[in-house]
Coordinates of C-alpha atoms in Angstrom, one line a residue:
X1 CA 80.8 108.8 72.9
X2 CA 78.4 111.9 73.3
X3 CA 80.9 114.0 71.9
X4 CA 81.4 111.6 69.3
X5 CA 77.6 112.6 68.6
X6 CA 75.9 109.5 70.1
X7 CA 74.7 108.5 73.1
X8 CA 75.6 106.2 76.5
X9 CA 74.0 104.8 79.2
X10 CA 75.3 103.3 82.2
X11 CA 74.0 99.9 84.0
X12 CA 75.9 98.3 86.6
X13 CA 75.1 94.4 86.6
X14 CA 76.7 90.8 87.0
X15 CA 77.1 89.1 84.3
X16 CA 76.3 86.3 85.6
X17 CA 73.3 87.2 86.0
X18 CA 71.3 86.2 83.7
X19 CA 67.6 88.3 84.2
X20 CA 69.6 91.4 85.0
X21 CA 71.7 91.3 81.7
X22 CA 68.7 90.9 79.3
X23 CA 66.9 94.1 81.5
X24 CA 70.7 95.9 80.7
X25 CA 70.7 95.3 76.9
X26 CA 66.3 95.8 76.8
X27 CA 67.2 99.0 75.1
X28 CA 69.5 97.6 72.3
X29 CA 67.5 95.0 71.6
X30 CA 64.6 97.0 71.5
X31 CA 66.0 99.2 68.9
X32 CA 66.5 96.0 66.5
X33 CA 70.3 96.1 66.5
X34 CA 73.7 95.6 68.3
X35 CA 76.4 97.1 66.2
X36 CA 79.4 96.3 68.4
X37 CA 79.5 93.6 71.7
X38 CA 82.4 93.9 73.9
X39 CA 82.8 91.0 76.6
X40 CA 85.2 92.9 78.7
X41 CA 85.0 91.3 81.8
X42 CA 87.0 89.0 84.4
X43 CA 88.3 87.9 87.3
X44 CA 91.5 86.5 88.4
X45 CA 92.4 84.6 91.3
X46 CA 95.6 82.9 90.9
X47 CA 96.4 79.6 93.2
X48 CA 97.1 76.4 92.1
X49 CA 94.3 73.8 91.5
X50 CA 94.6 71.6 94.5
X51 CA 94.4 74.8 96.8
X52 CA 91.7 76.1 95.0
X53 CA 88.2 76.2 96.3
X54 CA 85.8 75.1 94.4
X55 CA 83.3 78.3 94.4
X56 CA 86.2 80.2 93.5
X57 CA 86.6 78.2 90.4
X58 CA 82.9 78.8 89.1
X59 CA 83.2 82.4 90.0
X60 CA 86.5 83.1 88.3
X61 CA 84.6 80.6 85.3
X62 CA 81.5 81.5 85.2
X63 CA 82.3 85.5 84.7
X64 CA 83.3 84.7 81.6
X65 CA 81.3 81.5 80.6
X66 CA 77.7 82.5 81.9
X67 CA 78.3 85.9 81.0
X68 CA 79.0 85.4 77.0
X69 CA 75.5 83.2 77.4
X70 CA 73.9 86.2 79.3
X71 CA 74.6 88.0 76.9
X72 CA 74.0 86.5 73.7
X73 CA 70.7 85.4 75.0
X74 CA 69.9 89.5 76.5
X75 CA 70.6 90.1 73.0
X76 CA 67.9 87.9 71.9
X77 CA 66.9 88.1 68.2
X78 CA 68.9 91.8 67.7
X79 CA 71.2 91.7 64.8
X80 CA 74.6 91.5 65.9
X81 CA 77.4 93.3 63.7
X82 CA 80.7 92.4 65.9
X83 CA 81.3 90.9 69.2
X84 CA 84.8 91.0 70.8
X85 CA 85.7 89.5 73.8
X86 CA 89.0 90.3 75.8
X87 CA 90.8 86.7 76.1
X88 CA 94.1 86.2 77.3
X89 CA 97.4 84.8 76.8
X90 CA 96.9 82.7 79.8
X91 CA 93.8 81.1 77.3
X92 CA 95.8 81.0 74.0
X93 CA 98.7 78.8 76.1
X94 CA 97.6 77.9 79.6
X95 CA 99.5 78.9 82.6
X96 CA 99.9 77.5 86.0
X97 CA 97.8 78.8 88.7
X98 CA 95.2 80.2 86.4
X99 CA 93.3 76.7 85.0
X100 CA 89.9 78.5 85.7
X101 CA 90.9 81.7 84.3
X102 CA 92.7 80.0 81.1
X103 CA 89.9 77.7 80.3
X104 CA 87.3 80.1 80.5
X105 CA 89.6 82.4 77.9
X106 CA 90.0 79.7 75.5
X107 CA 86.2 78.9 75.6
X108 CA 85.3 82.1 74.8
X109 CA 88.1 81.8 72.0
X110 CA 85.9 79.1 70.3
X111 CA 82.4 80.8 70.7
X112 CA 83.4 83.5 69.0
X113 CA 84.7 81.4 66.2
X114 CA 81.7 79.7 65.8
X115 CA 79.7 82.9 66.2
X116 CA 79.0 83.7 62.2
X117 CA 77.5 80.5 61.5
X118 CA 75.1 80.5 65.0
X119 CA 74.5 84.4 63.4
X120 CA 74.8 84.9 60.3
X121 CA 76.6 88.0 58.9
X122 CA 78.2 88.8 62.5
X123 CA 81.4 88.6 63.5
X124 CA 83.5 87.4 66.1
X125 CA 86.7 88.6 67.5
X126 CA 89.1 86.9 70.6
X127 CA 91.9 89.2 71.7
X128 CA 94.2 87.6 73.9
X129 CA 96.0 90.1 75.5
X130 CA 99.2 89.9 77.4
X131 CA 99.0 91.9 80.6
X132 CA 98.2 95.8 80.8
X133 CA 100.4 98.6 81.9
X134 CA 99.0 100.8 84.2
X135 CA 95.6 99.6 84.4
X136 CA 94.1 96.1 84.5
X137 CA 94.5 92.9 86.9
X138 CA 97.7 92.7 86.0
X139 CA 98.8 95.9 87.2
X140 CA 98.4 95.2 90.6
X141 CA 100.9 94.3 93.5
X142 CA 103.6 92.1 92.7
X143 CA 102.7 90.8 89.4
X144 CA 103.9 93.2 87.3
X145 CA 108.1 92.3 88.8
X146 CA 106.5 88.9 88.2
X147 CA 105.7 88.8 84.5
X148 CA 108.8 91.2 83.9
X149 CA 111.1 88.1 85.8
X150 CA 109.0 85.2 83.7
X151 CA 110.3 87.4 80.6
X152 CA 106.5 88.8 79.5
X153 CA 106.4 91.9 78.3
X154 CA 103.6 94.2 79.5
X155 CA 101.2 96.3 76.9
X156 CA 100.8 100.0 77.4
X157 CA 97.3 101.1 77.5
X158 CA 97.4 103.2 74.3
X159 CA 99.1 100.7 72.7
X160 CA 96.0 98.3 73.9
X161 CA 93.2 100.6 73.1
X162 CA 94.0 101.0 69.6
X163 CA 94.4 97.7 69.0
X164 CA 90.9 97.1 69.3
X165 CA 89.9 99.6 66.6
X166 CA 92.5 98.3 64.6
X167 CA 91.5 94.5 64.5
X168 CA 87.6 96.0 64.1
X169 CA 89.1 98.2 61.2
X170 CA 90.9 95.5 59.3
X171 CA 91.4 92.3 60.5
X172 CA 89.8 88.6 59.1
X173 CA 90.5 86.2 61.7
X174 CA 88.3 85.0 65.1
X175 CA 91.6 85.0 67.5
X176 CA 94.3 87.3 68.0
X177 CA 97.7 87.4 70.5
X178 CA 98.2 90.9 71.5
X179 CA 101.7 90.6 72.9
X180 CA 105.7 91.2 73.2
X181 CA 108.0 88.7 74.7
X182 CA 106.3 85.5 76.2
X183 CA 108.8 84.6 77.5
X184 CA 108.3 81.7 80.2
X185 CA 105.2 81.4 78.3
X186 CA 106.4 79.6 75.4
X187 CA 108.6 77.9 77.4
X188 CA 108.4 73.6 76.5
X189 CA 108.0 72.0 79.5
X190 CA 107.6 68.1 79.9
X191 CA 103.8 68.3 81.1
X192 CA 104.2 64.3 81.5
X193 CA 105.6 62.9 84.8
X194 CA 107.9 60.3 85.0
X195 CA 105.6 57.6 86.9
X196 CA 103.0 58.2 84.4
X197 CA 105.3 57.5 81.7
X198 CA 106.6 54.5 83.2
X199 CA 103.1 53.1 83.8
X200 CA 102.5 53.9 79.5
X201 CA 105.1 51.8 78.6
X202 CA 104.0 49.1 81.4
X203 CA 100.5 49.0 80.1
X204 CA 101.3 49.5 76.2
X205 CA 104.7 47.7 75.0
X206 CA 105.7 47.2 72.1
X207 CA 108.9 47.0 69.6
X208 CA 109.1 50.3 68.4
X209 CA 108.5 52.2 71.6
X210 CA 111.8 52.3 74.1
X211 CA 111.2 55.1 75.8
X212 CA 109.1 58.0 76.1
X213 CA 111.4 61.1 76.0
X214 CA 108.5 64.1 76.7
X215 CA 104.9 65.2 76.6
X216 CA 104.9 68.8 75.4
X217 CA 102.6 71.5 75.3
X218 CA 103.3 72.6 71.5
X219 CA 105.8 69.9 70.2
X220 CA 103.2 66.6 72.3
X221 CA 104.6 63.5 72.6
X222 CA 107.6 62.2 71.8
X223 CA 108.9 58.8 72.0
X224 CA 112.3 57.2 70.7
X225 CA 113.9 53.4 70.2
X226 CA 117.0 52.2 69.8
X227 CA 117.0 50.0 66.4
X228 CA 120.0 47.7 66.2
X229 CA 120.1 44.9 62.7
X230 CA 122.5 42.7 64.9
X231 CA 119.4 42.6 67.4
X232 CA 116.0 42.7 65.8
X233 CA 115.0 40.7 62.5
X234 CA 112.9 43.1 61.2
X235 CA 116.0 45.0 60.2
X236 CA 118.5 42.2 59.9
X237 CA 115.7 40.9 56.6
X238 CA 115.2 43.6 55.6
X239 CA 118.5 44.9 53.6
X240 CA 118.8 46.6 50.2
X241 CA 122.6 46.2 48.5
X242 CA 123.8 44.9 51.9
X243 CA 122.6 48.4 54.4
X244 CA 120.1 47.2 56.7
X245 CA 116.6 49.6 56.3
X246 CA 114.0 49.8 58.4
X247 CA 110.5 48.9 56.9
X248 CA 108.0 51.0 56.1
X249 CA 105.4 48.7 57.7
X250 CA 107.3 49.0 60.8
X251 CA 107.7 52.8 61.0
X252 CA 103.5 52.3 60.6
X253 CA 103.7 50.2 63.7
X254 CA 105.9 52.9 65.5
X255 CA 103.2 55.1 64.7
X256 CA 100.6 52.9 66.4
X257 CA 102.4 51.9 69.2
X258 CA 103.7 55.6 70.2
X259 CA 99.8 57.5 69.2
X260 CA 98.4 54.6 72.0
X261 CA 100.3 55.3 75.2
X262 CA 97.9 57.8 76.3
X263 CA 94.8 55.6 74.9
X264 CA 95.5 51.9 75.8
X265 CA 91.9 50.9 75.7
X266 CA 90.9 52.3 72.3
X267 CA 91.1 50.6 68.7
X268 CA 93.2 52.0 66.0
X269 CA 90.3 52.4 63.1
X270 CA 93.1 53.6 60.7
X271 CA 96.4 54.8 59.5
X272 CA 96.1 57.9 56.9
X273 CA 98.2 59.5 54.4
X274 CA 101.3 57.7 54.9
X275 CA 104.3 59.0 53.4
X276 CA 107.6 57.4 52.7
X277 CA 109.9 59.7 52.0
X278 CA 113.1 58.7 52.9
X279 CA 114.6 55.3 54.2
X280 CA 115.9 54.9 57.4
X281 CA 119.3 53.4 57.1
X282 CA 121.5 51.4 59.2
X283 CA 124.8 51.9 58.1
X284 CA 127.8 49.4 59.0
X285 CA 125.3 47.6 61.8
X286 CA 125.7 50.4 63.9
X287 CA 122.6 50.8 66.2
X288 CA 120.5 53.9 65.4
X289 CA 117.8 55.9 67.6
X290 CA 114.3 56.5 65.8
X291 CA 112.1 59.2 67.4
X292 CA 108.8 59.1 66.8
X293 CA 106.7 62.7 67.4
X294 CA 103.0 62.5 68.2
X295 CA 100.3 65.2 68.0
X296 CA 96.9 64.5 68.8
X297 CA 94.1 66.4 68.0
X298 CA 90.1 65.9 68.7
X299 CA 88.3 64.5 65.6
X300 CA 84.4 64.1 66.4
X301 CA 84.1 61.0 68.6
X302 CA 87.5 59.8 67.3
X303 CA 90.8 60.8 68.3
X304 CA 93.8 61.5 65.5
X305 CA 97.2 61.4 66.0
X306 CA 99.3 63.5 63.5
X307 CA 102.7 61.4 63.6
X308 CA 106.0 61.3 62.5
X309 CA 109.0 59.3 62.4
X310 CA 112.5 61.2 62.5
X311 CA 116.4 60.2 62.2
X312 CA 119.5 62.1 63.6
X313 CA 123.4 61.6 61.4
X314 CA 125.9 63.6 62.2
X315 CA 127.5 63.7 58.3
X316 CA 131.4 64.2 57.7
X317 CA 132.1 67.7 57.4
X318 CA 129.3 69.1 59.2
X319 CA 129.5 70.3 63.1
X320 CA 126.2 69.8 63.4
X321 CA 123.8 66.8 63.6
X322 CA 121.4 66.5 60.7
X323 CA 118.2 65.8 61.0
X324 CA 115.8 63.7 58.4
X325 CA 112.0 63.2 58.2
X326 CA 111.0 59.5 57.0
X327 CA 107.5 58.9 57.5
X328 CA 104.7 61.1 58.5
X329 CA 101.0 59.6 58.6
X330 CA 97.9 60.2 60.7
X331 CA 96.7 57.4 63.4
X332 CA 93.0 57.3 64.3
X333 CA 91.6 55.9 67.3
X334 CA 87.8 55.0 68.5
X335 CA 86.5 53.5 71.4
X336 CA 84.3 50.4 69.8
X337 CA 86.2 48.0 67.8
X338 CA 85.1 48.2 64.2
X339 CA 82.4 45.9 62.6
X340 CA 83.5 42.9 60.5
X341 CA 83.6 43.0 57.3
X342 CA 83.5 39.8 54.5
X343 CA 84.3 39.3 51.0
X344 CA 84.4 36.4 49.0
X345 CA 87.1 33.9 49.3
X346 CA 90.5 34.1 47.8
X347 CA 89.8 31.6 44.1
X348 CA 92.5 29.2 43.8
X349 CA 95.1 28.9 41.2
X350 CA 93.7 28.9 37.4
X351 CA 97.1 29.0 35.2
X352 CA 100.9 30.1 35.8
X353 CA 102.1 30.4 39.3
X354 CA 105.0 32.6 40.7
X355 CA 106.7 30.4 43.1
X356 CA 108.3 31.5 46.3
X357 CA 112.4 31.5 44.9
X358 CA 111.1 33.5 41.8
X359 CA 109.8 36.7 43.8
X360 CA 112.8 36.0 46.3
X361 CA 115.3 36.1 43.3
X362 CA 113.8 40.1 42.5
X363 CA 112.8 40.7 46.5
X364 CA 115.5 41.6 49.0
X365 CA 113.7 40.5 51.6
X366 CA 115.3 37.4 54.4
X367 CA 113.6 34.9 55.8
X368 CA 111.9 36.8 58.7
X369 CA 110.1 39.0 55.4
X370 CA 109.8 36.5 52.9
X371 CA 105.5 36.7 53.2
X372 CA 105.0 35.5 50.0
X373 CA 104.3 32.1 49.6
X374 CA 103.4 32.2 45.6
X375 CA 101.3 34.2 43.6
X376 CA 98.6 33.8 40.8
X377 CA 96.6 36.0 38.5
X378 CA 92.9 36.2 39.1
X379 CA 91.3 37.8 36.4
X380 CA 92.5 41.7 36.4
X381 CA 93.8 40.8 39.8
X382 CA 96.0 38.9 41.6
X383 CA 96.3 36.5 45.0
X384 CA 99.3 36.2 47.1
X385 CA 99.4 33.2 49.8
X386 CA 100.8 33.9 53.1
X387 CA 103.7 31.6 53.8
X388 CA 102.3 31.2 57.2
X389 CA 105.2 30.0 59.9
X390 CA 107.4 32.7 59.7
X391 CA 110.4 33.3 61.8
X392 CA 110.0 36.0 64.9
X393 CA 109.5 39.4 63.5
X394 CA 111.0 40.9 66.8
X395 CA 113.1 40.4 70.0
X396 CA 111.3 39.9 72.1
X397 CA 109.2 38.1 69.5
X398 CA 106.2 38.1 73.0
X399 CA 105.9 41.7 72.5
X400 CA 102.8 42.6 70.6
X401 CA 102.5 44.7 67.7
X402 CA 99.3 47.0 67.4
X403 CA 99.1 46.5 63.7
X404 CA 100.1 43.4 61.7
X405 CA 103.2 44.7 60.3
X406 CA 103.7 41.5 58.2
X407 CA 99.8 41.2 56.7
X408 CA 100.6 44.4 55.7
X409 CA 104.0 44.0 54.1
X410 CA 101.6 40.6 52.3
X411 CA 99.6 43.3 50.5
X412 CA 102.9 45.5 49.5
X413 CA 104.4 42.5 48.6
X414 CA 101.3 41.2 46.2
X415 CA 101.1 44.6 45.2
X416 CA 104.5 44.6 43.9
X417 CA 104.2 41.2 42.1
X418 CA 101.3 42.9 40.6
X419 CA 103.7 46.2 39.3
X420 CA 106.3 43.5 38.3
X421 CA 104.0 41.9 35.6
X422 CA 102.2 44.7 34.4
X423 CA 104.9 46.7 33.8
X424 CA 107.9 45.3 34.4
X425 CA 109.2 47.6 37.3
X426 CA 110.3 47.2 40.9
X427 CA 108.7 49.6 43.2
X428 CA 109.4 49.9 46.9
X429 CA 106.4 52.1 48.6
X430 CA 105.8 55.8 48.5
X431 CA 102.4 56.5 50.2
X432 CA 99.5 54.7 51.2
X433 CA 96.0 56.6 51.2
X434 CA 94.6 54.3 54.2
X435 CA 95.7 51.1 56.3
X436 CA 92.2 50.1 58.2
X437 CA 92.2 46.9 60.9
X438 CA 89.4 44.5 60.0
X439 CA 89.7 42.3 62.4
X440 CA 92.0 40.8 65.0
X441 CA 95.1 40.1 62.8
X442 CA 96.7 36.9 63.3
X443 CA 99.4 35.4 61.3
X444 CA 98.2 32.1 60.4
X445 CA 98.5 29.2 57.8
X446 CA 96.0 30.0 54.7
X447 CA 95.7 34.0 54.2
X448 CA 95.8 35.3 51.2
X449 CA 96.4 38.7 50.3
X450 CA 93.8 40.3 46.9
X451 CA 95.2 42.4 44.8
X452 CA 92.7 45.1 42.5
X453 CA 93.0 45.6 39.4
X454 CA 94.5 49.2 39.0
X455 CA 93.1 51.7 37.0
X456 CA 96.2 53.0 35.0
X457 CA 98.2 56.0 37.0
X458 CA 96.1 55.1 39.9
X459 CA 97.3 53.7 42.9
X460 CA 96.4 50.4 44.1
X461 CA 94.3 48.6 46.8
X462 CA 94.4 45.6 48.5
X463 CA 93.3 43.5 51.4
X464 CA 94.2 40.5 53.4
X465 CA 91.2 37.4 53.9
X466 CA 91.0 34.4 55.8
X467 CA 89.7 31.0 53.8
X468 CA 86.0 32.4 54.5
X469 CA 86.6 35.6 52.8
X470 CA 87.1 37.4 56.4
X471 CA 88.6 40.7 56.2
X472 CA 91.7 41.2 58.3
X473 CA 93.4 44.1 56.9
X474 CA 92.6 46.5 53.8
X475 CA 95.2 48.8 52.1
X476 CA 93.9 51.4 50.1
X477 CA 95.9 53.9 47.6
X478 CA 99.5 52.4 48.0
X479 CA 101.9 54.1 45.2
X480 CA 104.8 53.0 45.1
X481 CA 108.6 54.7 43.9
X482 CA 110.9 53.1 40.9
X483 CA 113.9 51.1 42.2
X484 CA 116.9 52.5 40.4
X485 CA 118.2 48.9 39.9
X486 CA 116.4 47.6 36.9
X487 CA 114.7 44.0 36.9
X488 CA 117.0 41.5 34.3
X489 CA 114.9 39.7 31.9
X490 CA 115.6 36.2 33.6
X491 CA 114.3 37.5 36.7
X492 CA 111.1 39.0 35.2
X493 CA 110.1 36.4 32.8
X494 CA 107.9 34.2 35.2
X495 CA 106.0 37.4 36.4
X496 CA 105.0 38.5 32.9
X497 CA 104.4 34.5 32.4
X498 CA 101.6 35.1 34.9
X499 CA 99.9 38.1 33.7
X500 CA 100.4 37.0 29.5
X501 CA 98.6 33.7 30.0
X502 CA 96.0 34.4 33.1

């Protein structure tokens, strides 16, 4: 650096101390400015956590933890251009015997991320190297045969210390791998054991949860079900042309059932952006596995659970299996249960009705579906009444659902009504913006589901009430796809009898 034409100075301290760092950087800070932090330092004690000692924890910790405090605070009210700290792989994707050393990486990974808007106009940098060549912790004793047999590539120091100048030189973003092969690494490992899934299912069952195949560390959780049409009535009433498909508001159920395993004590507050994008077929009868994939991800006091619901066909002519995406949506969880809500009570007939065999004659739906009751027009809108004693839903029917799957098919269904004598068209869903739980959902005589009046191209919402105007369920945005197979004008005329004379 004197070479270079400016200046050095030498001070031996631990970090984690917090007097001594702040006496360190006195001189920095005293000329108004720190150009360039690097938070270099670590130590690394590798032992699983049950044999490791609790001081030896906070030490391997607190190197890293107390020392970015020390010194962020030593550098007091100093402008700060760029502050790197060295991570590590072990931070960027955990590793076993190193949870003190990991977590302390991956902390410093997300204060530096945060670091421009705690300072503005500074910068913050995480490298997470891979282990060095030559020099460095990992270049001690045995570990370098180990990382070369765990297929992790070691960094050669020149390599390593221009990467520094070139991330300072170029590079945008708060976190960086440094890094060959990974090897082990990036291995996917179950991190769930089997006594813990067990005790999931025990505590949370439901119809669309049969098993719980793996809890990874980059793919999460994954759950799968055997669906059979000879078995459950869900899919034995719900057929179009004769080919057995499961419903949409049951692939919403999977959703809730599979994101709650590891929560059984929270509420589902919602279901989000809920795509249909395919149908899940049941062709011939045959039984078919539905795999449902759950990522979960921290959302303020709220937990959200990025899901989807997947299909495997092997197709003639092709050796290998094929793979289809049906439904993705987003689950959120809190704690509390969510306060009640009220609207005004469903108004009674005032002109035409759609009766029950009219919307059946247009509706595939069996009896186990059939939700619909009749329908009227109320002003813009429309009411559907829920037929009430339905047959089971589900074998076991005693297994309980976590949302109403059949109060929500009520709205889709009303909805559709709606679509049918406005303009004439059958649609079967394509996304819903939200599905919220009101209130403890009980399928009962004398619900009715409210349909809004649409503004035209937008989507529509609607809600299920009790005979006090209770909410129970609320559906907001649902869009829906044409049917190919076009409505005949027998079969429409006492739907646009219903809109023409409300």
């Amino acid at each position: 650096m004197e070479a270079a034409g400016g200046s050095a100075a030498y001070h031996q301290v631990d970090l984690r101390d917090g007097a001594a760092v702040a006496e360190a950087l006195a001189e920095a800070r005293a000329r108004g400015r720190v150009d360039l932090l690097l938070h270099a330092a670590g130590v690394e004690i590798s032992r699983l956590l049950p044999d490791k000692p609790a001081e030896e924890y906070d030490l391997v910790f607190d190197v890293k933890a107390d020392g970015w405090f020390n010194l962020m605070a030593g550098a007091g009210e100093a402008a700060l251009g760029t502050a790197v700290v060295f991570s590590s792989i072990a931070g960027r994707f955990g590793n076993a015997g190193q949870t003190d050393y990991s977590a302390a990486n991956d902390l410093l990974g997300k204060l530096v991320a945060e670091l421009p808007r705690r300072r503005p106009g500074a910068r913050g940098l995480a490298l997470d190297w891979t282990g060095w060549e030559g020099i460095g912790m990992a270049s001690r004793g045995s570990i370098p045969k180990l990382l070369g047999e765990a297929g992790i590539d070691l960094l050669p120091a020149p390599l390593g210390i221009a990467w520094v100048g070139r991330e300072l030189a170029g590079g945008d973003v708060p976190e960086v791998v440094v890094a060959g092969r990974l090897g082990r690494m990036l291995a996917e490992g179950d991190l769930l054991a089997p006594e813990t899934a067990a005790r999931w299912l025990e505590r949370a069952p439901g119809p669309m949860v049969g098993r719980v195949e793996r809890f990874g560390l980059h793919d999460g959780l994954t759950v799968t079900v055997e669906l059979d049409p000879r078995r459950q009535p869900f899919l034995d009433h719900h057929r179009i042309d004769g080919t057995a498909v499961l419903p949409g508001v049951m692939g919403i159920e999977g959703f809730a059932e599979a994101s709650r395993l590891p929560f059984p004590d929270w509420q589902l507050a919602a279901v989000e952006e809920i795509a249909f994008l395919a149908p899940f077929k049941l062709y011939r009868d045959e039984p078919r596995t539905a795999t449902v994939r759950v990522r979960f991800r921290s959302a303020g006091e709220r937990i959200a659970a990025d899901c989807e619901l997947a299909g495997c066909r092997t197709l003639p002519g092709q050796p290998e299996p094929s793979w289809t995406t049906h439904f993705t949506g987003r689950a959120v969880w809190c704690r509390e249960a969510p306060a009640p809500e009220h609207g005004a009570p469903p108004p009674a007939p005032d002109g035409p009705v759609v009766a029950r065999g009219a919307i059946y004659r247009v509706y595939f739906h069996g009896p186990a579906y059939q939700v619909l009751s009749a329908a009227w027009a109320a002003g813009e809108g429309l009411v559907g009444r829920f037929t009430g004693a339905l047959p089971p839903n589900h074998e076991p029917a005693a297994l309980p659902t976590v949302t109403p799957p059949r109060l929500v098919e009520l709205c889709f269904q009303a909805a559709g009504v709606d679509e049918l004598a406005r303009q004439g068209k059958f649609g079967l869903p394509q996304r819903l913006d939200r599905l919220r739980l009101l209130a403890p959902p009980i399928e009962e005589p004398g619900l009715h589901a409210v349909v809004s009046p649409p503004e035209e191209g937008e989507p529509t919402d609607a809600w299920v009430v009790d005979g006090t105007g209770r909410l129970l369920v609320s559906v907001e945005g649902y869009r829906t796809v044409d049917r190919p197979q076009p409505v005949t004008p027998e079969e429409l005329a006492p739907f646009t009898a219903m809109r023409s004379r409300s």
